[in-house]
Amino acid sequence: MEQTSTILGLLAQTSIHAGTGQQTGVIDLPIQREGHNGWPCVFGSAVKGALRTRAEQHKLAALKKNEVLLVLDARTYQDKVQQSDDIAVVFGPPPGVAEIKHAGALIVTDARLLLFPVRSLTSQFKWVTCPAALRRYQADCQRLGGDFPKVTIPQPQDQDGKSQAIVPTGSPEDDLFLEEYRFSVRREDLSSLIAMLADLMATADAAGLLEQQLVVVSDNSFAHIVNHSTPVNAHISIDAQTKTVRDGGLWYEETLPPETLLYLGLSASDGRKEGAAMDAGKVLGSVLGLFTDKPWLQLGGNETVGMGWCAVKPVAKGG
Amino acid sequence: MGDTQQQLWRFKALDTWFFRESRPMESVGGSELLSAFPPSPRTLAGAIRSVVGEHHRVDWRQWKDKAQQPPLKQRIGDADGLGKLTVSGPWLACENAEGEVERLFPVPRNLVALREGNSIKQTLRMQVGKPRYCDLGKAVRMAASPLLEAKTAALEDEWINATTLYQVLMGGICQPDALVTTRNLFAREARLGIARDNMSRSVETGLLYQTRHVRPMQNVIVEMGVTGLLADDHPMQGVVRFGGEGRGAAYAVQPLTDTCFPTKVQANSHTHGILLMLLTPAGMANASGETAYAPLPGFQCTEQSGATVWRGQLQGIPLTLHCAIQGKPVREGGWDLANNQPRAVQSLIPAGSVYYLTVDNGDIPAAIDTLHLTQLPAEQNELALGRGLLAVGLWPDNELMGKE
């Protein structure tokens, strides 16, 4: 089978609100989380929708640049943009099409959490991860078939009611405070782990930043932190005439903070659309090509208030 | 080109899976669509066929042409059949930290739980009750709880390994700590989806949907035995589109070296009859096309010692059916990708269902030898899908109430 896969790193630049659309507790608009461990994520369907939007914008810009598309009505948009071969083959027919004759050629996984930024008394913030998240990343790398590094995963030991955090050898702290929790520190050489993580981060001197800010905590501590340290902001809606809060216009919205590192897997197969030959390599290439000039992707809701922007970095190409 | 081989295909979730229950999206109004799990054999067979077809660069649009019968099509079939493929499963399995994989089976329905709060205090074996008047006949034996005063519950969300299943088939019970509960295998995740008009950046009218995906734990595997493929028909590992909503699975193929099934039981002096357990769901449409109700294919209702029983043969063994414990029917539909249409929904007797039979010629050891790990009679397509696989257990003589 002609199939090729890769992993994309997504480093949040602004807060991300990928909501569940359903209220589960005191938070009116909670974010998406994995069912079995409660870790935040962005569901694959939301990521695929964001990629499709990006592809349509890219196509639209190309058509306008070449003056092919001068009149933008709904029918023209569907025919020239959404139903164009390079979009329909990759993502499948657009929503609302009467007859679906083929499936898309791209599998998009959930965007999964790898590094979570946490307030710390001793520095700007710490990038926190845990052995389970790192193991899963390595397993995903293996499944998606690329040439990925094998890294020994640090193992923090919580004991006697005290939580342990593993930090790089150059870290100055003896005790570490994450939110209001105190961790005892163990220093280890994390250079190979830092190299693996930095490879996912589209930011200058990622390795240098991780040398100062990477923390590996136990799986239990990580689960507690990612369930209780996400920003929850109160929002109100104001009546424009009276300048007072509308009745019922108060809600609490949860977000993933900026600097969160997520990753997702892409796996492409040969295109299935009749008359449009695209092999797996071309399918994957067309998606990666969306980020050549502008390596940004908008994920989740509240786009018009600047939320959801991630810096995208393709890591490796396997298959 | 080499010989076909017996293979074991193992699938692991990339994240979540969605195997839509047999209801269309449009029919449900505000309620959500659940995911079946484990998936149907047809779903897995379809995924395997996709891997093979794409490896051979098949043009699926020409595949529908009935006149075209290339060798590969004869081997892997089309929307109407599996060709020369036969599959077994799918089975749930768990991988431990050492990489050892243990297959899981549904708990036989003749085992029930005595609960204390949310935990299971002990398991109990059901009895074959005294004959009662009911819609199936004048004096039908139905299963009865051994503790009439206590509340017992079915073990529908629990699984056991082959060793424990063997103990149960031998007439024993299983300890509560040998039960693997569903919540330790996978979580269910509610999804609320919208379709967005990317031109106006607004929600498309009428395209709001609710689904419930399953998220298997990282150590959970869905496996399926496959025969009929050549070693060079496919890559030995990769990623494949799996089930609905464009979800994916990582697969790995290996030769099938171990059957992973419970071993054959041995009859003893306290054995009254045999107990047939369905390891995979079974369709009850008779191969001969009979439409009258028959609890087992070809069995006919009659009277024996004042009780209503059903008589028939399986694999040439003459048998009398006295009692059955069946789970809720499994409704199985699916999507015909090649013809772009839903498949007809069929009702199946679920795996774990149990039948109590006596052997008419009295040769219980021969019946065990002949029937263990065989399939109930069915149409060829259903047999190829692995339907109605049987494990034989013992029916001890102390599990018959009002014995003459």
XYZ file of C-alpha atoms in Angstrom:
723
model
C 0.000 0.000 0.000
C 1.285 3.412 -0.846
C 0.985 5.127 2.454
C 3.005 7.755 4.175
C 2.767 9.348 7.557
C 4.210 12.146 9.606
C 3.838 13.980 12.890
C 3.189 17.704 13.279
C 4.134 19.639 16.389
C 1.690 22.399 17.386
C 2.980 25.031 19.793
C 0.112 27.221 21.000
C 0.750 30.913 20.493
C -2.598 32.052 21.880
C -5.173 30.389 24.121
C -7.037 27.515 22.480
C -10.697 26.857 23.103
C -11.621 23.594 21.427
C -14.883 23.072 23.249
C -16.965 20.002 23.854
C -20.221 21.867 23.216
C -21.605 20.250 26.349
C -21.548 21.432 29.927
C -20.172 18.857 32.339
C -19.810 20.746 35.642
C -19.309 24.259 36.947
C -17.517 25.329 33.783
C -20.023 26.427 31.159
C -17.717 25.834 28.205
C -15.175 23.117 29.006
C -12.419 22.077 26.619
C -12.114 18.696 24.936
C -10.451 15.993 26.989
C -9.567 12.352 26.509
C -12.190 10.125 28.108
C -9.913 7.687 29.925
C -7.331 10.001 31.492
C -8.893 13.472 31.407
C -5.934 15.050 29.600
C -6.828 18.002 27.355
C -6.733 17.342 23.618
C -8.219 18.607 20.378
C -10.327 15.952 18.695
C -9.217 14.779 15.275
C -12.420 15.982 13.630
C -11.700 19.538 14.851
C -8.105 19.352 13.642
C -9.179 18.003 10.268
C -11.727 20.829 9.955
C -8.980 23.359 10.716
C -6.688 21.793 8.117
C -9.486 21.811 5.552
C -10.156 25.495 6.259
C -6.473 26.261 5.857
C -6.399 24.348 2.558
C -9.454 26.228 1.267
C -7.894 29.580 2.190
C -4.713 28.544 0.427
C -6.649 27.516 -2.682
C -8.728 30.677 -2.660
C -5.638 32.850 -2.417
C -4.040 30.977 -5.336
C -7.154 31.368 -7.507
C -7.442 35.073 -6.743
C -3.765 35.581 -7.413
C -4.170 33.989 -10.828
C -7.449 35.886 -11.346
C -9.314 32.643 -11.965
C -11.841 33.411 -9.281
C -13.329 36.843 -9.651
C -16.886 36.295 -8.409
C -17.210 34.679 -4.991
C -20.663 33.248 -4.516
C -21.517 30.033 -2.662
C -21.782 27.932 -5.833
C -18.502 29.168 -7.242
C -16.830 28.638 -3.879
C -18.023 25.041 -3.740
C -17.096 24.223 -7.316
C -13.756 25.978 -7.568
C -12.507 25.643 -4.019
C -14.190 22.943 -1.956
C -14.717 20.463 -4.792
C -11.355 21.103 -6.400
C -9.330 17.934 -6.791
C -6.547 18.810 -4.424
C -8.984 19.527 -1.557
C -11.708 16.948 -2.165
C -9.189 14.132 -2.707
C -7.341 14.919 0.502
C -10.194 15.778 2.858
C -13.189 14.147 1.184
C -16.259 15.877 -0.216
C -17.341 19.002 1.701
C -20.224 18.866 4.202
C -23.655 19.083 2.660
C -22.775 17.400 -0.638
C -25.791 15.400 -1.769
C -23.956 12.282 -2.865
C -20.692 11.226 -1.305
C -18.800 9.168 -3.847
C -15.452 8.804 -2.150
C -13.732 9.196 1.190
C -10.800 11.472 1.925
C -7.278 10.128 1.703
C -5.994 11.609 4.952
C -6.218 10.241 8.499
C -5.874 12.999 11.099
C -5.373 11.987 14.727
C -6.342 13.943 17.799
C -3.912 16.717 18.746
C -2.386 15.217 21.895
C -0.825 16.961 24.858
C 2.914 16.639 25.337
C 4.065 19.741 27.262
C 1.767 21.748 29.497
C 2.849 25.219 30.701
C 2.404 25.700 34.445
C 2.940 28.781 36.615
C 5.981 28.523 38.830
C 7.270 30.692 41.655
C 10.832 30.222 40.524
C 10.621 31.128 36.847
C 8.324 32.494 34.162
C 6.642 29.088 33.711
C 7.636 25.455 33.445
C 6.890 23.057 30.609
C 5.570 19.994 32.403
C 5.293 16.480 31.025
C 5.242 12.935 32.432
C 6.509 9.447 31.517
C 3.103 8.308 30.185
C 2.869 11.253 27.766
C 6.432 10.678 26.570
C 5.903 6.926 26.163
C 2.792 7.578 24.146
C 4.600 10.037 21.916
C 7.285 7.448 21.223
C 4.641 4.800 20.517
C 2.884 7.163 18.103
C 6.197 7.847 16.370
C 6.752 4.126 16.000
C 3.251 3.529 14.634
C 3.489 6.325 12.126
C 6.558 4.673 10.727
C 9.111 7.438 10.644
C 12.751 7.498 11.618
C 12.292 8.739 15.141
C 14.814 8.908 17.994
C 14.689 6.414 20.846
C 15.011 8.296 24.117
C 15.243 6.954 27.654
C 12.266 8.279 29.557
C 12.941 9.744 33.035
C 10.973 8.159 35.898
C 10.087 10.519 38.781
C 9.405 8.740 42.075
C 6.730 10.157 44.370
C 7.191 8.857 47.906
C 6.314 9.663 51.518
C 3.684 12.095 50.358
C 6.268 14.169 48.499
C 6.179 14.576 44.762
C 9.344 14.492 42.730
C 10.199 16.476 39.640
C 13.062 15.694 37.269
C 14.765 18.733 35.767
C 17.806 19.209 33.492
C 21.202 19.189 35.189
C 21.718 22.930 34.769
C 18.540 23.879 36.595
C 19.275 26.034 39.685
C 16.260 25.172 41.883
C 16.462 22.794 44.849
C 12.716 22.870 45.363
C 10.199 23.528 42.676
C 6.760 25.125 42.967
C 4.211 24.365 40.292
C 1.018 26.293 40.991
C 0.715 25.873 44.771
C 2.408 22.460 44.888
C 5.953 21.848 46.078
C 8.119 19.240 44.343
C 11.478 17.871 45.388
C 13.976 18.125 42.563
C 16.163 15.460 40.990
C 18.564 16.528 38.282
C 19.240 14.331 35.268
C 20.831 14.673 31.886
C 17.762 15.292 29.725
C 19.613 16.421 26.609
C 18.342 13.628 24.335
C 14.769 14.169 25.577
C 15.126 17.915 25.033
C 16.356 17.336 21.479
C 13.314 15.130 20.782
C 10.875 17.695 22.172
C 12.595 20.696 20.596
C 12.135 19.026 17.230
C 8.376 19.567 17.651
C 8.561 23.232 18.631
C 8.456 25.954 16.019
C 10.246 28.535 18.113
C 13.722 29.985 18.191
C 16.166 28.207 20.523
C 13.604 25.662 21.677
C 16.345 23.469 23.150
C 17.728 26.371 25.189
C 14.285 27.185 26.571
C 13.642 23.568 27.490
C 17.009 23.386 29.297
C 15.641 26.060 31.628
C 11.980 25.150 31.771
C 11.429 21.415 31.203
C 10.074 19.449 34.154
C 9.111 15.761 34.198
C 6.647 14.861 36.968
C 4.934 11.575 37.769
C 1.885 10.460 35.804
C -0.377 11.131 38.806
C 0.960 14.652 39.342
C 0.607 15.395 35.635
C -3.001 14.165 35.616
C -3.792 16.439 38.579
C -2.085 19.458 37.037
C -3.734 19.191 33.614
C -7.133 18.699 35.226
C -6.897 21.601 37.653
C -4.509 24.170 36.197
C -6.169 25.088 32.922
C -7.236 28.752 32.727
C -10.959 29.289 33.332
C -12.089 32.801 32.493
C -15.357 34.550 33.251
C -16.921 36.278 30.265
C -19.865 38.652 30.133
C -22.061 39.955 27.388
C -22.890 43.679 27.514
C -26.049 45.299 26.285
C -24.707 47.876 23.849
C -27.432 50.416 24.648
C -27.453 50.320 28.424
C -23.822 49.271 28.852
C -24.908 46.770 31.466
C -24.535 42.999 31.561
C -27.289 41.167 29.714
C -29.454 38.823 31.748
C -27.809 35.396 31.662
C -24.811 36.934 29.936
C -22.174 35.507 32.290
C -20.297 32.353 31.441
C -17.084 30.553 32.353
C -14.875 29.386 29.552
C -11.947 26.991 29.828
C -8.929 27.210 27.541
C -5.602 25.569 26.885
C -2.935 28.179 27.676
C -0.467 29.611 25.173
C 2.867 27.682 25.070
C 1.039 24.333 25.279
C 2.787 21.773 23.055
C 0.485 19.383 21.194
C 1.257 16.972 18.404
C -0.823 15.127 15.848
C -0.295 12.333 13.366
C -1.120 12.479 9.676
C -1.351 9.362 7.560
C -2.128 9.532 3.851
C -3.195 6.884 1.375
C -3.700 7.069 -2.380
C -6.577 9.344 -3.416
C -9.973 7.757 -4.071
C -11.648 10.453 -6.178
C -12.434 9.415 -9.733
C -10.357 11.190 -12.336
C -8.014 12.797 -9.831
C -4.811 10.815 -9.452
C -2.962 11.704 -6.280
C -0.757 9.153 -4.625
C -0.154 9.098 -0.879
C 3.026 11.120 -1.144
C 1.236 13.895 -3.019
C -1.667 13.853 -0.557
C 0.651 14.308 2.416
C 2.802 16.782 0.514
C -0.208 18.960 -0.253
C -1.008 19.200 3.476
C 2.557 19.917 4.528
C 2.786 22.484 1.728
C 0.133 24.556 3.498
C 2.695 25.469 6.138
C 5.712 26.221 3.996
C 5.214 29.967 3.804
C 3.044 30.546 6.834
C 3.591 27.876 9.499
C 0.431 28.664 11.460
C -2.827 26.877 12.070
C -5.944 28.147 13.815
C -7.605 25.508 16.005
C -10.882 25.581 17.911
C -13.299 28.419 18.504
C -13.132 32.176 19.097
C -11.025 32.778 16.009
C -12.271 36.351 15.729
C -10.807 37.237 19.118
C -7.446 35.792 18.203
C -7.669 32.446 19.892
C -6.404 29.095 18.718
C -3.232 30.020 16.835
C -0.510 27.397 16.800
C 2.959 27.347 15.277
C 3.248 24.221 13.142
C 6.358 22.113 12.723
C 6.435 18.869 10.722
C 8.782 16.494 12.473
C 9.591 13.571 10.289
C 8.395 11.837 7.206
C 8.120 8.077 7.308
C 6.474 5.372 5.309
C 3.185 -16.312 -5.612
C 3.265 -18.418 -2.441
C 0.710 -20.327 -0.388
C -1.973 -18.734 1.675
C -1.274 -18.743 5.379
C -3.078 -18.403 8.682
C -2.457 -14.952 10.017
C -3.216 -12.898 13.077
C -3.951 -9.221 12.434
C -3.652 -6.919 15.436
C -5.108 -3.408 15.463
C -4.341 -0.639 17.952
C -6.194 2.651 18.076
C -4.328 5.819 17.109
C -6.756 7.662 19.379
C -10.505 6.975 19.254
C -12.683 4.696 17.136
C -16.278 4.983 16.045
C -18.209 1.963 14.784
C -21.652 3.426 14.317
C -24.513 1.514 15.831
C -27.054 0.399 13.268
C -29.112 3.587 13.119
C -28.768 6.321 10.521
C -27.644 9.795 11.602
C -30.880 11.316 10.370
C -33.148 9.095 12.448
C -32.203 10.082 15.921
C -33.143 13.710 16.399
C -31.410 15.066 19.477
C -30.010 11.827 20.856
C -26.509 10.636 20.200
C -25.273 7.698 18.164
C -23.261 5.141 20.077
C -20.295 3.184 18.865
C -20.441 -0.596 18.803
C -17.412 -2.226 20.360
C -15.771 -4.579 19.599
C -16.449 -3.877 15.916
C -18.139 -6.341 13.597
C -16.037 -8.889 11.673
C -17.206 -7.276 8.444
C -15.669 -3.956 9.518
C -12.330 -5.589 10.219
C -12.479 -7.676 7.072
C -13.174 -4.457 5.143
C -10.149 -2.754 6.677
C -7.969 -5.763 5.833
C -9.310 -5.818 2.277
C -8.527 -2.096 1.959
C -4.931 -2.728 3.026
C -4.568 -5.565 0.499
C -6.315 -3.711 -2.320
C -4.330 -0.532 -1.883
C -1.100 -2.504 -1.670
C -1.983 -3.957 -5.086
C -3.028 -0.472 -6.305
C -6.601 -1.610 -6.962
C -8.952 0.789 -8.699
C -11.978 0.348 -6.434
C -14.354 1.897 -8.974
C -13.665 -0.942 -11.425
C -13.858 -3.461 -8.590
C -17.652 -3.143 -8.623
C -17.823 -4.480 -12.178
C -19.164 -8.033 -11.788
C -17.662 -9.073 -15.135
C -14.143 -8.325 -13.891
C -12.784 -11.209 -11.827
C -9.026 -10.733 -11.450
C -7.276 -13.298 -9.196
C -7.058 -10.806 -6.342
C -10.788 -10.202 -6.458
C -11.418 -13.938 -6.295
C -9.168 -14.011 -3.243
C -10.468 -11.048 -1.218
C -13.968 -10.747 -2.636
C -16.140 -7.670 -3.017
C -19.111 -6.025 -1.327
C -21.139 -9.246 -1.569
C -18.661 -11.700 -0.114
C -15.184 -12.270 1.197
C -13.966 -14.355 -1.757
C -11.600 -17.001 -0.405
C -10.971 -15.103 2.819
C -12.168 -16.469 6.130
C -11.861 -14.577 9.357
C -12.167 -15.397 13.026
C -13.055 -12.833 15.649
C -12.703 -9.985 16.247
C -11.252 -10.553 19.687
C -10.325 -8.081 22.367
C -6.892 -8.601 23.849
C -4.635 -6.894 26.386
C -0.894 -6.428 26.188
C 1.105 -6.403 29.416
C 4.300 -4.487 30.173
C 6.429 -7.379 28.861
C 4.644 -7.283 25.515
C 2.692 -10.507 26.096
C -0.801 -10.416 24.643
C -3.722 -12.157 26.336
C -6.993 -12.692 24.492
C -10.261 -11.930 26.298
C -13.657 -13.580 25.933
C -17.123 -12.534 27.050
C -18.251 -14.200 30.263
C -20.588 -17.158 29.529
C -24.166 -16.152 30.293
C -24.625 -19.021 32.723
C -22.336 -17.189 35.104
C -23.940 -14.343 37.054
C -22.737 -11.928 39.707
C -23.781 -11.431 43.287
C -23.013 -7.771 43.868
C -22.236 -5.853 47.032
C -22.566 -2.169 46.240
C -20.606 -1.544 43.053
C -18.286 -4.484 43.475
C -18.830 -8.136 42.623
C -18.864 -10.293 45.762
C -18.878 -13.636 43.973
C -19.961 -15.334 40.771
C -22.617 -18.041 40.605
C -23.645 -20.597 38.009
C -27.213 -20.553 36.778
C -29.389 -23.670 37.042
C -31.641 -25.205 34.416
C -35.067 -24.531 35.941
C -38.205 -26.668 36.235
C -40.464 -26.797 33.155
C -42.772 -23.765 32.897
C -45.586 -22.758 30.592
C -44.486 -19.937 28.317
C -44.752 -18.596 24.776
C -42.234 -21.170 23.523
C -44.206 -24.203 24.704
C -46.179 -25.873 27.472
C -43.219 -26.929 29.597
C -40.062 -25.077 28.741
C -37.046 -25.144 31.011
C -35.682 -21.682 31.621
C -32.537 -20.733 33.481
C -33.000 -20.020 37.173
C -30.832 -18.309 39.742
C -29.398 -20.670 42.382
C -30.121 -18.065 45.074
C -33.769 -17.202 44.710
C -33.721 -14.706 47.564
C -30.614 -12.849 46.372
C -30.360 -10.400 43.510
C -28.016 -11.622 40.837
C -26.981 -9.708 37.750
C -25.641 -10.653 34.352
C -21.932 -10.158 33.697
C -22.394 -8.147 30.503
C -19.531 -5.701 31.033
C -16.927 -8.215 32.081
C -14.377 -10.303 30.182
C -12.218 -13.308 31.073
C -9.090 -14.926 29.664
C -8.884 -18.384 28.091
C -7.702 -20.060 31.310
C -10.618 -18.732 33.342
C -13.050 -19.552 30.546
C -11.775 -23.138 30.604
C -12.514 -23.315 34.361
C -16.056 -22.091 33.765
C -16.577 -24.514 30.885
C -15.372 -27.331 33.157
C -18.200 -26.490 35.558
C -16.471 -24.039 37.873
C -16.916 -20.379 38.668
C -14.426 -17.560 38.354
C -13.078 -15.375 41.118
C -14.129 -11.716 40.950
C -10.508 -10.613 40.526
C -10.269 -12.696 37.333
C -12.925 -10.511 35.696
C -11.717 -7.689 33.453
C -14.257 -4.899 33.393
C -15.030 -2.894 30.303
C -14.012 0.387 31.949
C -10.460 -0.986 32.229
C -10.397 -1.646 28.491
C -11.881 1.463 26.936
C -13.659 4.721 27.747
C -16.650 6.175 25.969
C -16.357 9.780 24.821
C -19.231 12.059 23.877
C -18.694 14.165 20.764
C -20.748 17.083 19.549
C -19.982 17.908 15.960
C -20.887 20.718 13.614
C -20.245 21.365 9.971
C -18.983 24.843 9.184
C -19.551 26.832 6.043
C -15.998 27.999 5.449
C -17.123 30.773 3.136
C -19.379 32.485 5.666
C -17.614 30.960 8.724
C -20.980 29.992 10.176
C -22.522 26.695 11.231
C -24.265 24.789 8.430
C -27.969 24.430 9.168
C -29.052 20.918 10.111
C -25.535 19.549 10.405
C -25.222 19.189 14.142
C -24.539 15.650 15.270
C -23.803 13.820 18.484
C -21.732 10.679 18.601
C -20.039 8.656 21.301
C -16.621 7.328 20.385
C -14.658 4.644 22.188
C -11.119 5.337 23.323
C -9.316 2.031 23.953
C -6.580 2.008 26.566
C -3.073 1.978 25.158
C -2.602 -1.727 25.906
C -5.855 -2.829 24.253
C -5.686 -4.661 20.949
C -8.398 -5.837 18.579
C -7.242 -8.973 16.841
C -8.579 -11.129 14.061
C -7.511 -14.445 12.594
C -7.380 -14.425 8.787
C -6.838 -17.193 6.257
C -6.668 -16.895 2.507
C -4.053 -14.163 2.050
C -0.579 -14.500 0.604
C 2.385 -13.230 2.569
C 3.142 -10.605 -0.087
C -0.457 -9.404 -0.305
C 0.144 -6.597 2.175
C 2.743 -4.760 4.254
C 3.313 -6.455 7.617
C 2.476 -3.246 9.463
C 1.070 0.176 8.774
C -1.811 2.538 9.408
C -5.299 1.975 8.057
C -8.565 3.864 8.115
C -10.681 2.001 10.663
C -14.424 2.307 11.198
C -16.296 5.575 10.838
C -15.398 9.270 11.090
C -12.014 8.764 9.415
C -10.368 7.308 12.496
C -7.225 5.276 12.167
C -5.579 2.146 13.504
C -2.033 0.881 13.495
C -1.954 -2.738 12.392
C 0.628 -5.499 12.546
C 0.393 -8.942 10.932
C 2.013 -12.139 12.184
C 1.636 -15.830 11.404
C -0.996 -17.481 13.584
C 0.983 -19.851 15.767
C -1.266 -20.221 18.813
C -5.028 -20.624 18.690
C -5.453 -18.567 21.920
C -8.718 -20.449 22.631
C -9.682 -22.393 25.770
C -8.594 -26.011 25.634
C -11.051 -28.850 25.242
C -12.935 -29.951 28.385
C -13.060 -33.574 29.618
C -16.347 -35.168 30.693
C -16.568 -36.860 34.086
C -19.043 -39.020 36.005
C -21.085 -35.963 37.071
C -21.578 -34.708 33.540
C -25.253 -34.618 32.589
C -24.795 -33.092 29.154
C -22.861 -30.466 27.267
C -23.041 -26.730 27.272
C -22.408 -24.853 24.041
C -21.148 -21.294 24.383
C -21.047 -18.857 21.486
C -17.571 -17.327 21.224
C -18.739 -15.103 18.356
C -22.246 -13.812 17.543
C -24.447 -16.126 15.504
C -27.163 -15.453 12.981
C -30.154 -17.705 13.407
C -31.360 -17.762 9.809
C -31.111 -21.383 8.760
C -28.828 -22.312 5.917
C -31.713 -24.274 4.429
C -33.902 -21.180 4.449
C -36.400 -22.448 7.035
C -38.335 -19.641 8.596
C -39.870 -21.385 11.649
C -38.320 -20.457 14.969
C -35.440 -22.710 15.911
C -33.146 -21.858 18.819
C -30.334 -23.689 17.012
C -30.157 -24.151 13.221
C -32.320 -27.059 12.062
C -33.602 -27.958 15.532
C -37.271 -28.894 15.876
C -39.597 -28.584 18.831
C -40.868 -31.780 20.471
C -41.944 -33.182 23.845
C -39.782 -35.314 26.120
C -40.777 -36.518 29.581
C -43.356 -33.753 29.860
C -40.907 -30.996 28.901
C -40.644 -29.024 25.675
C -37.270 -29.632 24.040
C -35.707 -29.098 20.615
C -34.006 -31.905 18.740
C -31.508 -31.705 15.936
C -27.967 -32.414 14.835
C -24.766 -30.419 14.839
C -21.809 -31.815 12.870
C -23.674 -35.165 12.770
C -24.042 -35.359 16.568
C -27.706 -35.940 17.614
C -28.577 -33.480 20.362
C -31.522 -32.404 22.512
C -31.703 -28.779 23.592
C -33.256 -28.240 27.018
C -32.484 -24.649 27.932
C -30.693 -21.550 26.636
C -29.418 -18.303 28.108
C -29.102 -15.702 25.388
C -27.989 -12.104 25.687
C -29.675 -9.115 24.116
C -29.569 -9.289 20.311
C -26.686 -7.577 18.561
C -27.889 -5.373 15.715
C -25.289 -5.275 12.989
C -25.407 -3.123 9.909
C -22.424 -1.364 8.399
C -21.506 0.622 5.349
C -20.919 -0.765 1.891
C -18.045 1.470 0.812
C -17.890 0.139 -2.728
C -21.568 0.724 -3.465
C -21.838 3.771 -1.214
C -24.858 2.537 0.683
C -25.730 1.094 4.097
C -25.861 -2.657 4.535
C -29.031 -4.411 5.602
C -29.192 -4.632 9.381
C -29.332 -8.122 10.853
C -29.974 -9.317 14.397
C -27.489 -11.721 15.916
C -27.374 -13.810 19.056
C -24.518 -12.296 21.077
C -21.280 -13.996 22.028
C -21.420 -15.491 25.516
C -24.870 -17.037 24.957
C -25.114 -20.550 26.333
C -27.134 -23.654 25.337
C -27.723 -26.716 27.532
C -27.919 -29.947 25.545
C -27.889 -33.667 26.101
C -26.232 -36.021 23.626
C -28.838 -38.436 22.295
C -26.410 -41.304 21.654
C -24.821 -40.811 25.090
C -21.297 -40.348 23.722
C -20.411 -37.056 25.396
C -16.617 -37.264 24.814
C -17.189 -37.707 21.063
C -19.581 -34.744 21.048
C -16.983 -32.583 22.794
C -14.279 -33.679 20.345
C -16.484 -32.971 17.345
C -18.111 -29.695 18.370
C -15.398 -27.751 20.203
C -14.275 -24.739 18.119
C -16.597 -25.509 15.223
C -19.197 -23.114 13.837
C -22.960 -23.385 13.829
C -24.316 -24.169 10.344
C -24.910 -21.026 8.300
C -24.597 -19.606 4.806
C -21.069 -19.578 3.387
C -20.689 -15.802 3.718
C -21.647 -15.961 7.383
C -19.266 -18.861 8.010
C -16.476 -16.897 6.329
C -17.179 -14.065 8.779
C -16.547 -16.452 11.663
C -20.120 -16.427 12.961
C -21.345 -18.884 15.562
C -18.008 -20.237 16.794
C -18.664 -22.693 19.626
C -16.799 -23.625 22.768
C -18.020 -26.789 24.464
C -18.436 -26.926 28.230
C -19.846 -29.441 30.691
C -23.405 -29.404 32.032
C -23.004 -30.877 35.544
C -25.865 -33.003 36.840
C -26.347 -30.711 39.871
C -27.440 -27.874 37.579
C -30.793 -29.394 36.672
C -33.774 -28.516 38.866
C -36.602 -31.073 39.156
C -34.574 -33.848 37.593
C -36.679 -36.974 37.077
